[in-house]
mmCIF file of C-alpha atoms and ligand atoms in Angstrom:
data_model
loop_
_atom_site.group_PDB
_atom_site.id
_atom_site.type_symbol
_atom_site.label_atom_id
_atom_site.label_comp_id
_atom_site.label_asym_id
_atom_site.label_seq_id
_atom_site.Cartn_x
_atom_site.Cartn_y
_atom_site.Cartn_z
ATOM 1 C CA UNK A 80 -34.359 8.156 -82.923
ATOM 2 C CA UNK A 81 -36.670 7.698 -79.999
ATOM 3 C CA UNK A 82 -34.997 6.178 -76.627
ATOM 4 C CA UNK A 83 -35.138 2.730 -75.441
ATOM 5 C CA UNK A 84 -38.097 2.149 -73.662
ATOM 6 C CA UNK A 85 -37.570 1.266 -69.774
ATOM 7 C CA UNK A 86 -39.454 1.272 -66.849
ATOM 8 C CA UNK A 87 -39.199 1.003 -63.143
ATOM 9 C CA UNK A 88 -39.469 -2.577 -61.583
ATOM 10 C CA UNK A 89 -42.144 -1.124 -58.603
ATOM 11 C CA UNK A 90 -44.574 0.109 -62.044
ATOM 12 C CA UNK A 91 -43.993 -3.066 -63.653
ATOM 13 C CA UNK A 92 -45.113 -5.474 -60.258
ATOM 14 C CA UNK A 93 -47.547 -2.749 -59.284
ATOM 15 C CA UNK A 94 -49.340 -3.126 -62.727
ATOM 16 C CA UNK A 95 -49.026 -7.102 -63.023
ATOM 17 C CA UNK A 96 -49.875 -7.144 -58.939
ATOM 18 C CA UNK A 97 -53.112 -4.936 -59.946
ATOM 19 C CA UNK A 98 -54.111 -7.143 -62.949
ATOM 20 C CA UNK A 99 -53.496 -10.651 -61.709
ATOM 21 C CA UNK A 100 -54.733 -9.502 -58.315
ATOM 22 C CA UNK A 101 -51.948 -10.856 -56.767
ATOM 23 C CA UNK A 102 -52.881 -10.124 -52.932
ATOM 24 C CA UNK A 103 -56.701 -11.637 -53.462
ATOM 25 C CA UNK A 104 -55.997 -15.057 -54.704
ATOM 26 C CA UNK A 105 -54.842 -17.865 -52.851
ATOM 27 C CA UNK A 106 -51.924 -20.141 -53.053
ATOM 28 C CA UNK A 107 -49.544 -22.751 -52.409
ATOM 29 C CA UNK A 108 -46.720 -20.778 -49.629
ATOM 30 C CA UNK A 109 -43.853 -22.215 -51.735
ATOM 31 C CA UNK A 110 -45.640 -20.011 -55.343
ATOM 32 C CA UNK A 111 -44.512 -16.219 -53.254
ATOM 33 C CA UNK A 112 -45.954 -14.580 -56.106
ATOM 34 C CA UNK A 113 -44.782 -11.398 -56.953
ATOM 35 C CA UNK A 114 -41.132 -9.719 -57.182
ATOM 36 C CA UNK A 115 -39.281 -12.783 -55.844
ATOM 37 C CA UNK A 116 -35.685 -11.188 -56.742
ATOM 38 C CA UNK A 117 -34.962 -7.285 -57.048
ATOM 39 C CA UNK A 118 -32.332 -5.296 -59.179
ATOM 40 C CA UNK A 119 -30.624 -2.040 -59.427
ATOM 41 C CA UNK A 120 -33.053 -1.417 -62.948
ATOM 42 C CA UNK A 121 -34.355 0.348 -64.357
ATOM 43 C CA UNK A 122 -36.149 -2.697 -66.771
ATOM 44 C CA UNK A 123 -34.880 -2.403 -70.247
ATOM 45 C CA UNK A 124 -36.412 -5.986 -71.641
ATOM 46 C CA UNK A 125 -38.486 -8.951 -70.150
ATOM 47 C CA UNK A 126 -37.612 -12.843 -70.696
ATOM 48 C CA UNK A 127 -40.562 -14.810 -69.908
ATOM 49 C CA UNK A 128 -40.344 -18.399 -68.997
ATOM 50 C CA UNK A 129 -42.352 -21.095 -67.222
ATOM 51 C CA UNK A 130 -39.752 -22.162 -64.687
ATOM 52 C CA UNK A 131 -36.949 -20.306 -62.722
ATOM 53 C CA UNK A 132 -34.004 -22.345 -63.618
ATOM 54 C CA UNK A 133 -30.293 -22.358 -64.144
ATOM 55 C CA UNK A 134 -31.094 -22.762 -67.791
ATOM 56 C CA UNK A 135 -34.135 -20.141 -67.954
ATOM 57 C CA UNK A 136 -31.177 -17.393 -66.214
ATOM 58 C CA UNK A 137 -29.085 -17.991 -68.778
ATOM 59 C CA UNK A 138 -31.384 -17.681 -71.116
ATOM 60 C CA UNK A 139 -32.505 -14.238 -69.616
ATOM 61 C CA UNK A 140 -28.271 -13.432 -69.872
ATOM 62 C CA UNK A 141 -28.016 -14.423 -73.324
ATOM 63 C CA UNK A 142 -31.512 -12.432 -74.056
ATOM 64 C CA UNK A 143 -30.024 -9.474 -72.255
ATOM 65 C CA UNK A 144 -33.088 -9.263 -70.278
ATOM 66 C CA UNK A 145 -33.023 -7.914 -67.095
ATOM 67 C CA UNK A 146 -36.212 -8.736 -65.867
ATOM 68 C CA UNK A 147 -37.675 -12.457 -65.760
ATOM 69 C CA UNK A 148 -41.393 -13.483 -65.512
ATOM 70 C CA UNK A 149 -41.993 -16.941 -64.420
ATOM 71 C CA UNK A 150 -44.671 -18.992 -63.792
ATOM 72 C CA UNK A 151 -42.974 -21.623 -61.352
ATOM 73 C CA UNK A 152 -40.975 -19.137 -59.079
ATOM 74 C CA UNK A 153 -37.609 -19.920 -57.201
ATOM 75 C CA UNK A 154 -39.240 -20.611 -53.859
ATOM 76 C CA UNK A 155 -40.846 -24.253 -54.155
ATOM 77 C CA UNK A 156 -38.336 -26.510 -52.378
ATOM 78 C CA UNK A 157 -38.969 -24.042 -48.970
ATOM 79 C CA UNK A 158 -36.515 -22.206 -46.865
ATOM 80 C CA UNK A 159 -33.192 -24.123 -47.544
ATOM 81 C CA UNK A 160 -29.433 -22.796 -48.231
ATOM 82 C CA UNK A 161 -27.771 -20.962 -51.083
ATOM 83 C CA UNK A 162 -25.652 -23.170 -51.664
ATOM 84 C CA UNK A 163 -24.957 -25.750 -54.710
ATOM 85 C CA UNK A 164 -27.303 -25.053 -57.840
ATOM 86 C CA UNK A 165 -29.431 -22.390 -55.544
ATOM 87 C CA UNK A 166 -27.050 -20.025 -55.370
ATOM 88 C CA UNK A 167 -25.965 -20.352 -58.577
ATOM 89 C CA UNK A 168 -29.087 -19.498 -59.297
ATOM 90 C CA UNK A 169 -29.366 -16.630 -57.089
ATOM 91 C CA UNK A 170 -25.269 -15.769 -57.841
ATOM 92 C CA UNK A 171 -26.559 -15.408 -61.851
ATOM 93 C CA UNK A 172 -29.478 -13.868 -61.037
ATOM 94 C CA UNK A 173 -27.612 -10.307 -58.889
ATOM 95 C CA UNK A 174 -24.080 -10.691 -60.660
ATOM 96 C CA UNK A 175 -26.332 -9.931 -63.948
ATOM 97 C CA UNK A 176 -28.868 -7.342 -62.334
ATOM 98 C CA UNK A 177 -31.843 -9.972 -63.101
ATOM 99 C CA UNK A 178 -35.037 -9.383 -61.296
ATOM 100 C CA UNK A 179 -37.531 -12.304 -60.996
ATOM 101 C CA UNK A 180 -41.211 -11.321 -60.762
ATOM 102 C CA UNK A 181 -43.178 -14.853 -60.706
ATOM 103 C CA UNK A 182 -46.983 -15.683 -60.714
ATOM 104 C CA UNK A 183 -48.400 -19.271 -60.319
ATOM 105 C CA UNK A 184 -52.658 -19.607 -59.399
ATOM 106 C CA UNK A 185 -53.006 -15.800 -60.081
ATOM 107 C CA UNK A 186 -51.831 -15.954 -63.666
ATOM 108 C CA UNK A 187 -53.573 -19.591 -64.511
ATOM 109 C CA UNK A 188 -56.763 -18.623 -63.420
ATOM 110 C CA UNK A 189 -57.214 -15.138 -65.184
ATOM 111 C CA UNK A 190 -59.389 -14.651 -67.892
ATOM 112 C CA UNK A 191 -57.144 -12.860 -70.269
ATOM 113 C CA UNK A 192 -53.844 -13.717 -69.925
ATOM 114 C CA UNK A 193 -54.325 -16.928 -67.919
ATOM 115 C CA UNK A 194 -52.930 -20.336 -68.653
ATOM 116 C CA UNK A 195 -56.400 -22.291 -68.700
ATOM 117 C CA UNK A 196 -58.402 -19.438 -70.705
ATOM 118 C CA UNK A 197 -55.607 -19.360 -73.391
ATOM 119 C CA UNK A 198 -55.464 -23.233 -74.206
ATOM 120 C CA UNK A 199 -59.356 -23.239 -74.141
ATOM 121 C CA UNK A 200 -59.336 -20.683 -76.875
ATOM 122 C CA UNK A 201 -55.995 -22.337 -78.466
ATOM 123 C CA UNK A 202 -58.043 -25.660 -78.405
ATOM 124 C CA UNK A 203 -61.089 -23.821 -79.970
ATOM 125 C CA UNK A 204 -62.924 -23.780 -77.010
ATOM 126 C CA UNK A 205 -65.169 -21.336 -75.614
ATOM 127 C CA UNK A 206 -64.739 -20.971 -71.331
ATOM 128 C CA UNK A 207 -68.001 -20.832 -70.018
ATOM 129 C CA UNK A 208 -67.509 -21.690 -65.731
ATOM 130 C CA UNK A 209 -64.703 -21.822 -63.732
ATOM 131 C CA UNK A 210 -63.295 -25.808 -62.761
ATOM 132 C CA UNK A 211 -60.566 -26.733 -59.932
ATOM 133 C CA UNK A 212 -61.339 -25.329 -57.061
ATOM 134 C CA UNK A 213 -58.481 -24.516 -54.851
ATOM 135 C CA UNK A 214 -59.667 -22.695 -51.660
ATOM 136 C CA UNK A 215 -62.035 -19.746 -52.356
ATOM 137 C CA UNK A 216 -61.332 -19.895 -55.925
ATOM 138 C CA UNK A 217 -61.485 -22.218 -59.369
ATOM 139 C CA UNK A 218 -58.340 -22.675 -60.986
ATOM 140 C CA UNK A 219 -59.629 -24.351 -64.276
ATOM 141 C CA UNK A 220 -62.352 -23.617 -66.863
ATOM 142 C CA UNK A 221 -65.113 -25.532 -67.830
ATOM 143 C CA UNK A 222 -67.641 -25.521 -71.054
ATOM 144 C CA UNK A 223 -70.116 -27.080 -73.794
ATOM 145 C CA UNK A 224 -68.919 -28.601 -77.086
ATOM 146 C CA UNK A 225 -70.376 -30.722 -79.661
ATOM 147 C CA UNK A 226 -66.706 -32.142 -81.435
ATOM 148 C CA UNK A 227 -65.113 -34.663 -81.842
ATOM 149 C CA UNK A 228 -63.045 -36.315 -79.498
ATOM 150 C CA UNK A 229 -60.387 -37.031 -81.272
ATOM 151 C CA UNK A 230 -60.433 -34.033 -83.247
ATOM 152 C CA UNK A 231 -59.830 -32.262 -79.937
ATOM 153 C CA UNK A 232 -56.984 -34.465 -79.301
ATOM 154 C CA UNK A 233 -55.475 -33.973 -82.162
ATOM 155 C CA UNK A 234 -55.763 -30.184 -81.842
ATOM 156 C CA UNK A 235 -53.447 -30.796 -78.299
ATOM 157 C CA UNK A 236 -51.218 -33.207 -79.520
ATOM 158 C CA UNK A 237 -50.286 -30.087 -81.930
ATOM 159 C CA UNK A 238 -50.008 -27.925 -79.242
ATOM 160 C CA UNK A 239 -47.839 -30.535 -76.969
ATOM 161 C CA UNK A 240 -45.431 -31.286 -79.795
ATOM 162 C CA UNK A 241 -45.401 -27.197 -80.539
ATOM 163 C CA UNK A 242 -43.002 -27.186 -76.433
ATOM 164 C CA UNK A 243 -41.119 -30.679 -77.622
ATOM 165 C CA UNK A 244 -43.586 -32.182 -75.507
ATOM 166 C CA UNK A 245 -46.538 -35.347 -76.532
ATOM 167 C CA UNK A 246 -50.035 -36.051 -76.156
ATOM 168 C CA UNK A 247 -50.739 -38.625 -73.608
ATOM 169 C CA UNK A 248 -54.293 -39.906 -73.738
ATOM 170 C CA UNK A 249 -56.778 -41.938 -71.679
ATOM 171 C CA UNK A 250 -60.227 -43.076 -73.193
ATOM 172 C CA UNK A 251 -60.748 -41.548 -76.505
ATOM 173 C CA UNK A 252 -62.314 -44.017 -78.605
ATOM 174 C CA UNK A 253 -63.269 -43.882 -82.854
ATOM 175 C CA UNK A 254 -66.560 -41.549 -82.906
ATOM 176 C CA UNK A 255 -66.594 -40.530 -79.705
ATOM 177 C CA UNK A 256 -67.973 -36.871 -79.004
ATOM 178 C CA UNK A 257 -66.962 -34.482 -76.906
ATOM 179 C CA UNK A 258 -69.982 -32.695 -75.336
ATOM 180 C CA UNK A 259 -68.918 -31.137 -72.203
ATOM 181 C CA UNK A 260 -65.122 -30.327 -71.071
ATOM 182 C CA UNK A 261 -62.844 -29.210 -68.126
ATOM 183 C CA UNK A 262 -59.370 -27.971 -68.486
ATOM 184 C CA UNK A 263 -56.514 -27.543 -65.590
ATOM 185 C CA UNK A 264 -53.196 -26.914 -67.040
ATOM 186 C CA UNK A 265 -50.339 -28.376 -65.381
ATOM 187 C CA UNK A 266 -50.552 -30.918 -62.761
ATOM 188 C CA UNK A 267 -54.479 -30.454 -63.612
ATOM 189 C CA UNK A 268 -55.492 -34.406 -62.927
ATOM 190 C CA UNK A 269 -56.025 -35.705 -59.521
ATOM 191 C CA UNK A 270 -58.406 -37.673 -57.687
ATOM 192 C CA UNK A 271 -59.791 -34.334 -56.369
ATOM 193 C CA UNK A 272 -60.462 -33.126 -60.326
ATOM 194 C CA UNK A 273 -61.561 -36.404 -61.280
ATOM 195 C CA UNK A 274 -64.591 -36.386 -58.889
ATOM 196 C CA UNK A 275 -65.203 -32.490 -59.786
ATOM 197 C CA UNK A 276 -65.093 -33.604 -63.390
ATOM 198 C CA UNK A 277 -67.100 -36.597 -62.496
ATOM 199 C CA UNK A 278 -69.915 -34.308 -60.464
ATOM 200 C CA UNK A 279 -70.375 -31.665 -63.430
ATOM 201 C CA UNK A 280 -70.914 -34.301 -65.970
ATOM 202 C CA UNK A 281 -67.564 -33.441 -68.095
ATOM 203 C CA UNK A 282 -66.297 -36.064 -70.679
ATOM 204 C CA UNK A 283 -63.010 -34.753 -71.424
ATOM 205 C CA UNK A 284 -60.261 -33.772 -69.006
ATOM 206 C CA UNK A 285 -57.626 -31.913 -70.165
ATOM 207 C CA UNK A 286 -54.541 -31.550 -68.600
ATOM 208 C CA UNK A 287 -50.941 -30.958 -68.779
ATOM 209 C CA UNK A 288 -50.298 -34.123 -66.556
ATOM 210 C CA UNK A 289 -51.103 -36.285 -63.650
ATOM 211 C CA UNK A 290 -50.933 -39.769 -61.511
ATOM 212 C CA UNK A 291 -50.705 -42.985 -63.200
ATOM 213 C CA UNK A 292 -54.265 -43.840 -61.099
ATOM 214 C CA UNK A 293 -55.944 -40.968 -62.744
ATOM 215 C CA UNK A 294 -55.566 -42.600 -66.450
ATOM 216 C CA UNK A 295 -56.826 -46.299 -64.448
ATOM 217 C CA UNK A 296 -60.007 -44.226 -62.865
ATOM 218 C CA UNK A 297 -61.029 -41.352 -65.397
ATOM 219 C CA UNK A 298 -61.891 -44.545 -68.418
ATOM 220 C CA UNK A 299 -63.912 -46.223 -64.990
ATOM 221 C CA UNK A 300 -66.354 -42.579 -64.783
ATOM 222 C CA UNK A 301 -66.470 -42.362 -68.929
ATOM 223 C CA UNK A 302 -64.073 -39.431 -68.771
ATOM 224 C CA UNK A 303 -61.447 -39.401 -71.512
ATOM 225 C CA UNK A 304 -58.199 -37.341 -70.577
ATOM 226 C CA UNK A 305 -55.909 -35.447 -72.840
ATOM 227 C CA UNK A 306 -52.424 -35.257 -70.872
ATOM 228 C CA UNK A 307 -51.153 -32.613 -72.928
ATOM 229 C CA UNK A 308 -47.702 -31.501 -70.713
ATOM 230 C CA UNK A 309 -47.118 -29.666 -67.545
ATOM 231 C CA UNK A 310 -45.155 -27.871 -69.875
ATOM 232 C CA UNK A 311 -47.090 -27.049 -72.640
ATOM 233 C CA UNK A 312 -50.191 -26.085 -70.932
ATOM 234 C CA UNK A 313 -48.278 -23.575 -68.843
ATOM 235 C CA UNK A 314 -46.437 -22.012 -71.904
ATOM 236 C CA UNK A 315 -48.998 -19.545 -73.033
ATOM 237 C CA UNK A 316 -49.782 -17.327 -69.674
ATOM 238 C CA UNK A 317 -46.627 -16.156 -69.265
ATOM 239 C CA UNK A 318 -46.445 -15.177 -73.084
ATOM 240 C CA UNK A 319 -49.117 -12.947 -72.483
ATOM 241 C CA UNK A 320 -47.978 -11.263 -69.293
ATOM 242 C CA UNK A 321 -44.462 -10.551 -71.851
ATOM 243 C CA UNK A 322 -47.090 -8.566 -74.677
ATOM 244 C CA UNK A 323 -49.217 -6.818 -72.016
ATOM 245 C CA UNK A 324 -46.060 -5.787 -70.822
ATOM 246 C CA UNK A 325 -45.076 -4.478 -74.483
ATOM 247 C CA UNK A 326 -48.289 -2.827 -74.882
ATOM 248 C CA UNK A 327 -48.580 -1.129 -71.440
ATOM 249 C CA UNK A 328 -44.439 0.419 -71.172
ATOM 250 C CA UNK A 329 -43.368 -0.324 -74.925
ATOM 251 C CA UNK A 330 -41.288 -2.721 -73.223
ATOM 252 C CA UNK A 331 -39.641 -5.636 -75.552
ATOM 253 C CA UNK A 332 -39.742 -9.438 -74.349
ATOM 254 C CA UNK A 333 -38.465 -13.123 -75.556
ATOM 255 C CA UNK A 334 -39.784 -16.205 -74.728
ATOM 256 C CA UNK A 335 -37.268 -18.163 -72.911
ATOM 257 C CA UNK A 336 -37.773 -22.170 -74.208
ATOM 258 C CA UNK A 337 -36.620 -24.701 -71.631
ATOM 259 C CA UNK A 338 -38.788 -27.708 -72.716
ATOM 260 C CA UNK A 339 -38.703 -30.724 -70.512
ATOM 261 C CA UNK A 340 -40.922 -32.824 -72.515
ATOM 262 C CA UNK A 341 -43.031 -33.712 -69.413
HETATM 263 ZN ZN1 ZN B 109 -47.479 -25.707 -63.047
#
């Protein structure tokens, strides 16, 4: 019989803070990365999720996690009262000794566990630059093929319909190769990442979504764009912040589904 494993919430944030450099990398005020809601502890099991929503909680409950990981934190609509679905929210959250520790630019741009690296690889792809900038750093990844465009889009279309979600996709034409790519998960297409994509010579765009005028434009610069889900593309980082948690305090984790299909 060994004991259940557990650890203290200020060793868990201090060793996802130290990996993701949390302090160093800049971000949108509303993301507050880091330990967004505290408990009594000590963490017995991790639920991992992309959003922090009434439905990821309860998830978390029914999990019997005490400890939630999120990529889209609890903070994004501002200051505003707990009142309504926010403090049920926040009423879930203490009544069932949940702490929230959430990470949005830090975990999409790291190399190991991030959001963009991981679909590269799950794509087949092989990073080579960074792509996106945001402030002082790139959010995105960038790099060489010689495949198929459709092949590739094929290859997301399995991982979109993997999170209940669909390929959407913009200029991908019979025989058409893929020789140089860009990938920004989630909202990843924009005017902004357009131009970028435009500038570095990429082909294909892959995202998890973006503006209606981005799928009129990207056809216009010879880009094709795979729209592969906010959703799906943001699945995978927070996955691997739930095993490097298992393999650094032995500490079990489930993946919380709460699919939107967007
Ligand atoms: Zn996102």
């Amino acid at each position: 019989m060994h004991a259940p494993a557990q650890a203290s919430l200020d060793d868990v944030a201090r060793h996802l803070d130290t990996v993701l450099r949390t302090s160093e990398v800049p971000d949108y005020p509303g993301a507050m990365n880091g330990v967004q809601v505290e408990h009594d502890g000590p963490v017995m099991r991790c639920a991992v999720a992309v959003d922090a929503s009434l439905q990821t909680i309860q998830g978390a409950i029914d999990a019997d996690a005490n400890l939630l990981i999120v990529h889209h934190g609890l903070f994004w609509a501002g200051a505003q009262p707990l009142r309504g679905r926010v403090y049920h929210r926040f009423h879930r959250l203490i009544a069932n000794d949940i702490a929230v520790y959430s990470s949005h630019l830090p975990l999409d741009l790291h190399p190991t566990f991030g959001n963009n690296a991981l679909l590269a690889r799950a794509l087949g792809l092989d990073p080579l630059e960074g792509f996106a900038r945001f402030q002082s750093i790139m959010v995105g990844v960038m790099g060489n093929s010689d495949i198929d465009t459709a092949t590739l889009a094929d290859r997301a279309d399995a991982i979109a319909r993997e999170e209940g979600g669909t390929l959407v996709s913009v200029g991908v034409s019979p025989g058409r190769r893929t020789r140089r790519w860009a990938i920004c998960t989630g909202a990843g297409a924009s005017s902004d990442t357009l131009r970028e994509a435009a500038a570095a010579g990429v082909d294909t765009l892959i995202v998890g979504e973006g503006a209606h005028h981005t799928g009129v434009e990207a056809p216009e610069l010879g880009i094709a764009v795979l729209y592969a889900g906010h959703y799906a593309t943001e699945t995978f980082g927070v996955r691997a912040l739930g095993a490097e948690l298992e393999r650094e305090f032995d500490l079990p984790w489930t993946f919380i589904a709460a699919p939107t299909g967007l």
